[in-house]
mmCIF file of C-alpha atoms in Angstrom:
data_model
loop_
_atom_site.group_PDB
_atom_site.id
_atom_site.type_symbol
_atom_site.label_atom_id
_atom_site.label_comp_id
_atom_site.label_asym_id
_atom_site.label_seq_id
_atom_site.Cartn_x
_atom_site.Cartn_y
_atom_site.Cartn_z
ATOM 1 C CA MET E 221 -8.370 -8.564 -18.752
ATOM 2 C CA SER E 222 -9.017 -7.616 -15.532
ATOM 3 C CA LYS E 223 -6.881 -5.165 -14.211
ATOM 4 C CA ARG E 224 -5.457 -6.116 -10.389
ATOM 5 C CA ILE E 225 -4.737 -2.829 -8.453
ATOM 6 C CA VAL E 226 -2.863 -3.199 -5.856
ATOM 7 C CA LEU E 227 -2.370 0.034 -2.872
ATOM 8 C CA ILE E 228 0.538 -0.282 -0.541
ATOM 9 C CA GLY E 229 -0.173 1.983 2.367
ATOM 10 C CA GLY E 230 -3.980 2.280 1.318
ATOM 11 C CA SER E 231 -6.138 1.934 5.209
ATOM 12 C CA GLY E 232 -6.026 5.945 5.513
ATOM 13 C CA PHE E 233 -8.109 8.739 4.136
ATOM 14 C CA VAL E 234 -6.513 8.787 0.626
ATOM 15 C CA GLY E 235 -6.552 5.039 0.312
ATOM 16 C CA THR E 236 -9.981 4.256 1.437
ATOM 17 C CA ARG E 237 -11.485 6.647 -1.147
ATOM 18 C CA LEU E 238 -9.378 5.105 -4.011
ATOM 19 C CA ILE E 239 -10.471 1.902 -3.153
ATOM 20 C CA ASP E 240 -14.114 2.627 -2.887
ATOM 21 C CA LEU E 241 -13.535 4.508 -6.483
ATOM 22 C CA PHE E 242 -11.713 1.042 -7.780
ATOM 23 C CA GLN E 243 -14.511 -1.261 -6.593
ATOM 24 C CA GLN E 244 -17.262 0.713 -8.657
ATOM 25 C CA LYS E 245 -15.214 -0.093 -11.693
ATOM 26 C CA ASP E 246 -14.993 -3.863 -10.788
ATOM 27 C CA TYR E 247 -11.069 -3.949 -10.534
ATOM 28 C CA GLU E 248 -9.439 -6.654 -8.416
ATOM 29 C CA ILE E 249 -7.966 -4.629 -5.398
ATOM 30 C CA GLN E 250 -5.387 -5.536 -2.758
ATOM 31 C CA ASN E 251 -4.235 -3.616 0.023
ATOM 32 C CA ILE E 252 -1.437 -3.822 2.077
ATOM 33 C CA ASP E 253 -0.839 -1.660 5.255
ATOM 34 C CA LYS E 254 0.574 -1.877 8.392
ATOM 35 C CA GLN E 255 -2.482 -1.449 9.863
ATOM 36 C CA GLN E 256 -5.629 -2.927 9.365
ATOM 37 C CA SER E 257 -8.700 -1.017 7.046
ATOM 38 C CA HIS E 258 -11.627 -0.403 9.017
ATOM 39 C CA PHE E 259 -13.548 -0.021 5.788
ATOM 40 C CA PHE E 260 -11.990 -2.845 3.727
ATOM 41 C CA PRO E 261 -10.741 -5.523 5.936
ATOM 42 C CA ASN E 262 -11.408 -8.484 3.870
ATOM 43 C CA ILE E 263 -8.342 -6.876 1.043
ATOM 44 C CA THR E 264 -6.039 -6.015 3.186
ATOM 45 C CA ALA E 265 -3.089 -7.788 4.060
ATOM 46 C CA ILE E 266 -1.130 -6.627 6.782
ATOM 47 C CA GLY E 267 2.804 -6.252 5.991
ATOM 48 C CA ASP E 268 5.469 -3.495 6.301
ATOM 49 C CA VAL E 269 7.157 -2.176 2.876
ATOM 50 C CA ARG E 270 10.781 -2.866 4.549
ATOM 51 C CA ASP E 271 10.061 -6.725 4.425
ATOM 52 C CA LYS E 272 11.462 -6.691 0.722
ATOM 53 C CA ALA E 273 10.331 -10.737 0.186
ATOM 54 C CA LYS E 274 6.622 -10.087 1.977
ATOM 55 C CA LEU E 275 6.242 -6.692 -0.730
ATOM 56 C CA MET E 276 7.373 -8.773 -3.412
ATOM 57 C CA GLN E 277 5.052 -11.793 -2.911
ATOM 58 C CA LEU E 278 1.863 -9.378 -2.353
ATOM 59 C CA LEU E 279 2.325 -7.675 -5.382
ATOM 60 C CA HIS E 280 2.896 -10.520 -7.762
ATOM 61 C CA GLY E 281 0.423 -10.229 -10.354
ATOM 62 C CA ALA E 282 -0.283 -6.544 -9.929
ATOM 63 C CA THR E 283 -1.013 -4.780 -13.131
ATOM 64 C CA VAL E 284 -1.234 -0.941 -11.344
ATOM 65 C CA VAL E 285 0.845 0.059 -8.202
ATOM 66 C CA VAL E 286 -0.561 2.434 -6.094
ATOM 67 C CA LEU E 287 2.082 3.907 -3.524
ATOM 68 C CA LEU E 288 0.526 5.813 -0.436
ATOM 69 C CA ALA E 289 2.682 4.051 2.514
ATOM 70 C CA ALA E 290 4.063 7.087 4.429
ATOM 71 C CA GLU E 291 5.013 7.561 8.149
ATOM 72 C CA HIS E 292 3.616 11.139 7.876
ATOM 73 C CA ARG E 293 3.548 11.868 11.952
ATOM 74 C CA ASP E 294 5.769 14.671 13.138
ATOM 75 C CA ASP E 295 6.843 12.737 16.199
ATOM 76 C CA VAL E 296 8.139 9.787 13.901
ATOM 77 C CA THR E 297 10.686 8.161 15.956
ATOM 78 C CA PRO E 298 13.159 7.223 14.981
ATOM 79 C CA ILE E 299 13.453 9.727 12.037
ATOM 80 C CA THR E 300 14.868 6.759 9.591
ATOM 81 C CA LYS E 301 11.493 4.863 9.709
ATOM 82 C CA TYR E 302 10.227 7.991 7.530
ATOM 83 C CA TYR E 303 12.762 7.995 5.536
ATOM 84 C CA ASP E 304 12.845 3.727 5.360
ATOM 85 C CA CYS E 305 9.350 3.824 3.990
ATOM 86 C CA LEU E 306 9.783 5.835 0.946
ATOM 87 C CA LEU E 307 12.969 4.464 0.518
ATOM 88 C CA TYR E 308 11.756 0.543 0.487
ATOM 89 C CA THR E 309 8.701 1.108 -1.652
ATOM 90 C CA SER E 310 10.713 2.837 -4.681
ATOM 91 C CA ASP E 311 13.356 -0.188 -4.357
ATOM 92 C CA ALA E 312 10.163 -2.532 -4.678
ATOM 93 C CA ALA E 313 8.575 -0.461 -7.503
ATOM 94 C CA ASP E 314 11.968 -0.285 -9.399
ATOM 95 C CA GLU E 315 13.088 -4.383 -9.011
ATOM 96 C CA ARG E 316 9.082 -4.745 -10.310
ATOM 97 C CA SER E 317 9.739 -2.631 -13.891
#
């Protein structure tokens, strides 16, 4: 059985390196991010973790989910964006298990 790995928020520094490593192992990979990946646009779906319906659709069939999504700048406004990112992705992960 082939692994389908979905990274949520994989367009940044860590995600880009993980995608590169996973591709070397010949896994099926998808990245979900609110920003397009400069390195892997062909496997990146644009999505916001706060859109639960779309997130669940994109996670369908995943055997592994790697959660990297974060609003991690010091000047995030409103601050609720920081917390929403964590809460919505956690909620989606709970629903899948």
